[in-house]
């Protein structure tokens, strides 16, 4: 098509994450102008970017959760946007994590009879009502991880199972500490992790919260 065309224009993305196809280099073409500003103009014809002011003297929270505290310690600016201005960032990792938590809560209403049934129920509910893209991503990225989890975790399902438990609140100085346990069995508190990049400081913060709110518990 290009050889027979009298005139051709090619648009491509080139940045830290993306490169044009190697076949483009084989055409022997000169690389043209950077048109980022032109496309920005098109992008914002309908939706104009919003600008927010950062107030460094924002009021400290009266209640704290593990996630809220971790965000505040990591980056006050991120805390300000997330919790003061209530601006949330759409994140696919957060989407899967939330879905997995909901599935686990549903699956454990009735204790599965075997580790195979446990795994099958988790996968069935995860894949239900998904798009083709989501179905493929869950099957390719999560299926074997969830199989290992289900086979190992099945041995922990002894006794009465409570899911998504709002733990008793406690005061610490001027703060009211709050936390929600993914699962409690006896004196064991379980916290599900679905992030590829494990955040050990966040995990430690959560564990400290759980131990403070329920001193006699074990955190898993």
XYZ file of N, CA, C and O in Angstrom, residues 112-199:
352
model
N -16.293 -25.191 51.341
C -16.171 -26.203 50.288
C -15.767 -27.556 50.857
O -15.094 -27.637 51.893
N -16.152 -28.623 50.143
C -15.909 -29.982 50.638
C -14.480 -30.451 50.381
O -13.988 -31.349 51.063
N -13.826 -29.881 49.399
C -12.467 -30.309 49.059
C -11.683 -29.123 48.499
O -12.272 -28.093 48.133
N -10.364 -29.281 48.420
C -9.537 -28.203 47.877
C -9.812 -27.990 46.394
O -9.741 -26.860 45.886
N -10.178 -29.078 45.677
C -10.516 -28.948 44.262
C -11.795 -28.131 44.088
O -11.883 -27.268 43.212
N -12.786 -28.416 44.931
C -14.040 -27.661 44.870
C -13.794 -26.194 45.239
O -14.384 -25.288 44.641
N -12.938 -25.966 46.205
C -12.583 -24.616 46.640
C -12.007 -23.825 45.466
O -12.446 -22.720 45.156
N -11.039 -24.414 44.783
C -10.410 -23.773 43.624
C -11.428 -23.528 42.515
O -11.486 -22.436 41.930
N -12.237 -24.540 42.205
C -13.225 -24.422 41.118
C -14.226 -23.297 41.397
O -14.596 -22.540 40.490
N -14.669 -23.180 42.647
C -15.648 -22.145 42.989
C -15.044 -20.750 42.845
O -15.690 -19.824 42.344
N -13.797 -20.585 43.302
C -13.142 -19.280 43.191
C -13.010 -18.878 41.724
O -13.369 -17.758 41.325
N -12.511 -19.807 40.892
C -12.307 -19.494 39.477
C -13.630 -19.235 38.768
O -13.737 -18.320 37.939
N -14.631 -20.044 39.077
C -15.932 -19.878 38.424
C -16.499 -18.487 38.693
O -16.985 -17.814 37.768
N -16.420 -18.041 39.927
C -16.981 -16.732 40.273
C -16.114 -15.585 39.748
O -16.631 -14.520 39.404
N -14.801 -15.790 39.682
C -13.925 -14.763 39.126
C -14.182 -14.557 37.631
O -14.113 -13.432 37.121
N -14.460 -15.653 36.925
C -14.620 -15.587 35.475
C -16.049 -15.257 35.044
O -16.286 -14.973 33.868
N -16.961 -15.287 35.994
C -18.365 -15.030 35.657
C -18.561 -13.553 35.285
O -18.048 -12.653 35.930
N -19.305 -13.333 34.197
C -19.640 -11.976 33.729
C -18.404 -11.119 33.447
O -18.355 -9.935 33.788
N -17.374 -11.718 32.866
C -16.171 -10.965 32.499
C -16.159 -10.715 30.993
O -16.799 -11.432 30.222
N -15.420 -9.712 30.575
C -15.192 -9.488 29.150
C -14.169 -10.525 28.671
O -13.521 -11.199 29.489
N -13.996 -10.645 27.364
C -13.004 -11.587 26.821
C -11.603 -11.231 27.311
O -10.803 -12.116 27.620
N -11.318 -9.937 27.371
C -10.001 -9.478 27.831
C -9.792 -9.863 29.290
O -8.733 -10.385 29.654
N -10.782 -9.606 30.142
C -10.672 -9.939 31.564
C -10.556 -11.450 31.755
O -9.769 -11.923 32.589
N -11.336 -12.204 30.987
C -11.299 -13.670 31.072
C -9.888 -14.178 30.765
O -9.337 -14.996 31.504
N -9.308 -13.690 29.684
C -7.963 -14.125 29.289
C -6.935 -13.739 30.347
O -6.060 -14.534 30.703
N -7.018 -12.507 30.862
C -6.037 -12.040 31.847
C -6.108 -12.857 33.139
O -5.082 -13.203 33.719
N -7.327 -13.160 33.582
C -7.472 -13.942 34.816
C -6.953 -15.363 34.615
O -6.233 -15.906 35.455
N -7.302 -15.965 33.468
C -6.855 -17.336 33.186
C -5.337 -17.409 33.065
O -4.700 -18.319 33.606
N -4.750 -16.470 32.348
C -3.314 -16.544 32.072
C -2.461 -16.098 33.256
O -1.407 -16.664 33.523
N -2.930 -15.072 33.975
C -2.096 -14.498 35.032
C -2.393 -15.056 36.417
O -1.494 -15.142 37.259
N -3.634 -15.459 36.677
C -4.035 -15.775 38.044
C -4.403 -17.234 38.302
O -4.400 -17.659 39.461
N -4.721 -17.997 37.282
C -5.265 -19.332 37.521
C -4.338 -20.221 38.354
O -4.766 -20.814 39.353
N -3.074 -20.327 37.968
C -2.153 -21.201 38.701
C -1.849 -20.651 40.098
O -1.684 -21.423 41.055
N -1.784 -19.343 40.233
C -1.554 -18.742 41.548
C -2.734 -19.048 42.476
O -2.548 -19.367 43.657
N -3.933 -18.953 41.938
C -5.130 -19.210 42.744
C -5.251 -20.693 43.071
O -5.696 -21.059 44.159
N -4.820 -21.548 42.158
C -4.830 -22.989 42.446
C -3.930 -23.297 43.651
O -4.324 -24.008 44.586
N -2.703 -22.744 43.645
C -1.776 -22.960 44.760
C -2.362 -22.397 46.050
O -2.263 -23.018 47.115
N -2.950 -21.207 45.950
C -3.556 -20.579 47.117
C -4.683 -21.440 47.681
O -4.750 -21.703 48.887
N -5.587 -21.881 46.802
C -6.759 -22.646 47.254
C -6.349 -23.966 47.893
O -6.894 -24.356 48.937
N -5.402 -24.671 47.293
C -4.964 -25.966 47.831
C -4.315 -25.803 49.202
O -4.489 -26.634 50.093
N -3.551 -24.710 49.367
C -2.884 -24.469 50.646
C -3.869 -23.901 51.676
O -3.875 -24.302 52.841
N -4.707 -22.985 51.225
C -5.615 -22.292 52.141
C -6.738 -23.192 52.636
O -7.291 -22.955 53.716
N -7.083 -24.215 51.873
C -8.173 -25.117 52.269
C -7.907 -25.728 53.639
O -8.832 -25.949 54.429
N -6.624 -25.990 53.932
C -6.252 -26.583 55.217
C -6.521 -25.625 56.381
O -6.619 -26.062 57.533
N -6.639 -24.328 56.092
C -6.881 -23.336 57.142
C -8.361 -23.199 57.492
O -8.704 -22.565 58.490
N -9.225 -23.770 56.656
C -10.668 -23.566 56.837
C -11.242 -24.505 57.886
O -12.050 -25.392 57.601
N -10.812 -24.319 59.124
C -11.298 -25.148 60.232
C -11.988 -24.250 61.245
O -11.420 -23.245 61.686
N -13.191 -24.582 61.609
C -13.933 -23.769 62.563
C -14.838 -22.767 61.865
O -14.971 -22.752 60.640
N -15.449 -21.895 62.633
C -16.375 -20.896 62.123
C -15.605 -19.829 61.352
O -14.611 -19.293 61.831
N -16.083 -19.534 60.133
C -15.400 -18.577 59.254
C -16.190 -17.271 59.190
O -17.383 -17.272 58.891
N -15.508 -16.164 59.477
C -16.114 -14.841 59.356
C -15.348 -14.058 58.294
O -14.113 -14.033 58.302
N -16.069 -13.433 57.368
C -15.410 -12.681 56.300
C -15.788 -11.203 56.358
O -16.872 -10.849 56.812
N -14.857 -10.361 55.889
C -15.064 -8.912 55.841
C -15.576 -8.390 57.189
O -16.648 -7.806 57.303
N -14.760 -8.613 58.208
C -15.149 -8.295 59.581
C -14.678 -6.890 59.967
O -13.482 -6.589 59.900
N -15.617 -6.041 60.365
C -15.252 -4.729 60.918
C -14.732 -4.951 62.337
O -15.475 -5.374 63.224
N -13.460 -4.683 62.553
C -12.834 -4.970 63.837
C -13.203 -3.890 64.862
O -13.563 -2.772 64.488
N -13.118 -4.215 66.156
C -13.436 -3.223 67.190
C -12.491 -2.024 67.106
O -11.284 -2.190 66.945
N -13.043 -0.832 67.194
C -12.241 0.388 67.099
C -11.553 0.688 68.429
O -12.057 0.343 69.485
N -10.388 1.332 68.314
C -9.649 1.716 69.526
C -9.033 3.090 69.342
O -8.635 3.468 68.231
N -8.939 3.815 70.428
C -8.297 5.127 70.402
C -6.784 4.968 70.543
O -6.301 4.126 71.285
N -6.050 5.772 69.785
C -4.614 5.893 69.978
C -4.288 7.381 69.954
O -4.375 8.019 68.903
N -3.972 7.923 71.127
C -3.768 9.363 71.290
C -5.024 10.095 70.798
O -6.105 9.887 71.319
N -4.895 10.921 69.754
C -6.065 11.663 69.277
C -6.765 10.965 68.116
O -7.736 11.496 67.567
N -6.274 9.779 67.723
C -6.819 9.093 66.548
C -7.714 7.927 66.950
O -7.485 7.260 67.964
N -8.713 7.672 66.130
C -9.549 6.488 66.269
C -9.115 5.500 65.192
O -9.252 5.768 63.992
N -8.567 4.361 65.608
C -8.054 3.363 64.660
C -9.172 2.421 64.244
O -9.915 1.899 65.079
N -9.253 2.192 62.934
C -10.270 1.315 62.372
C -9.616 0.372 61.370
O -8.650 0.732 60.693
N -10.143 -0.828 61.254
C -9.633 -1.775 60.265
C -10.708 -2.809 59.954
O -11.599 -3.059 60.776
N -10.613 -3.392 58.785
C -11.532 -4.452 58.374
C -10.702 -5.677 58.013
O -9.795 -5.603 57.180
N -10.997 -6.789 58.651
C -10.266 -8.032 58.383
C -10.925 -8.773 57.220
O -12.153 -8.892 57.169
N -10.102 -9.262 56.298
C -10.656 -10.033 55.180
C -11.332 -11.312 55.673
O -12.370 -11.709 55.145
N -10.715 -11.910 56.690
C -11.284 -13.162 57.220
C -10.762 -13.391 58.632
O -9.608 -13.077 58.932
N -11.624 -13.934 59.494
C -11.215 -14.323 60.842
C -11.710 -15.738 61.112
O -12.882 -16.054 60.888
N -10.800 -16.582 61.569
C -11.144 -17.935 62.020
C -10.493 -18.122 63.383
O -9.270 -18.129 63.498
N -11.309 -18.258 64.418
C -10.756 -18.360 65.769
C -10.025 -17.083 66.132
O -10.581 -15.987 66.061
N -8.734 -17.220 66.502
C -7.938 -16.036 66.827
C -6.993 -15.658 65.681
O -6.047 -14.896 65.874
N -7.253 -16.198 64.482
C -6.400 -15.926 63.324
C -7.076 -14.925 62.386
O -8.226 -15.104 62.000
N -6.316 -13.890 62.038
C -6.792 -12.884 61.092
C -6.061 -13.098 59.763
O -4.837 -13.187 59.729
N -6.826 -13.177 58.670
C -6.244 -13.416 57.347
C -6.427 -12.172 56.472
O -7.501 -11.586 56.413
N -5.345 -11.817 55.782
C -5.379 -10.660 54.888
C -4.936 -11.114 53.500
O -3.824 -11.612 53.324
N -5.814 -10.977 52.496
C -5.508 -11.419 51.133
C -4.611 -10.397 50.432
O -4.833 -9.192 50.538
N -3.634 -10.896 49.674
C -2.732 -10.030 48.916
C -2.775 -10.429 47.442
O -2.532 -11.582 47.097
N -3.084 -9.460 46.573
C -3.143 -9.748 45.144
C -2.168 -8.899 44.333
O -2.085 -9.047 43.119
N -1.427 -8.024 44.985
C -0.507 -7.152 44.266
C 0.745 -7.917 43.854
O 1.276 -8.724 44.619
N 1.227 -7.660 42.624
C 2.468 -8.288 42.162
C 3.656 -7.757 42.955
O 4.550 -8.500 43.330
N 3.669 -6.437 43.171
C 4.761 -5.801 43.918
C 4.345 -5.661 45.370
O 3.629 -4.729 45.726
N 4.783 -6.606 46.169
C 4.364 -6.620 47.569
C 4.909 -5.403 48.306
O 6.087 -5.065 48.191
N 4.048 -4.740 49.013
C 4.421 -3.553 49.780
C 4.564 -3.975 51.243
O 3.600 -4.028 51.980
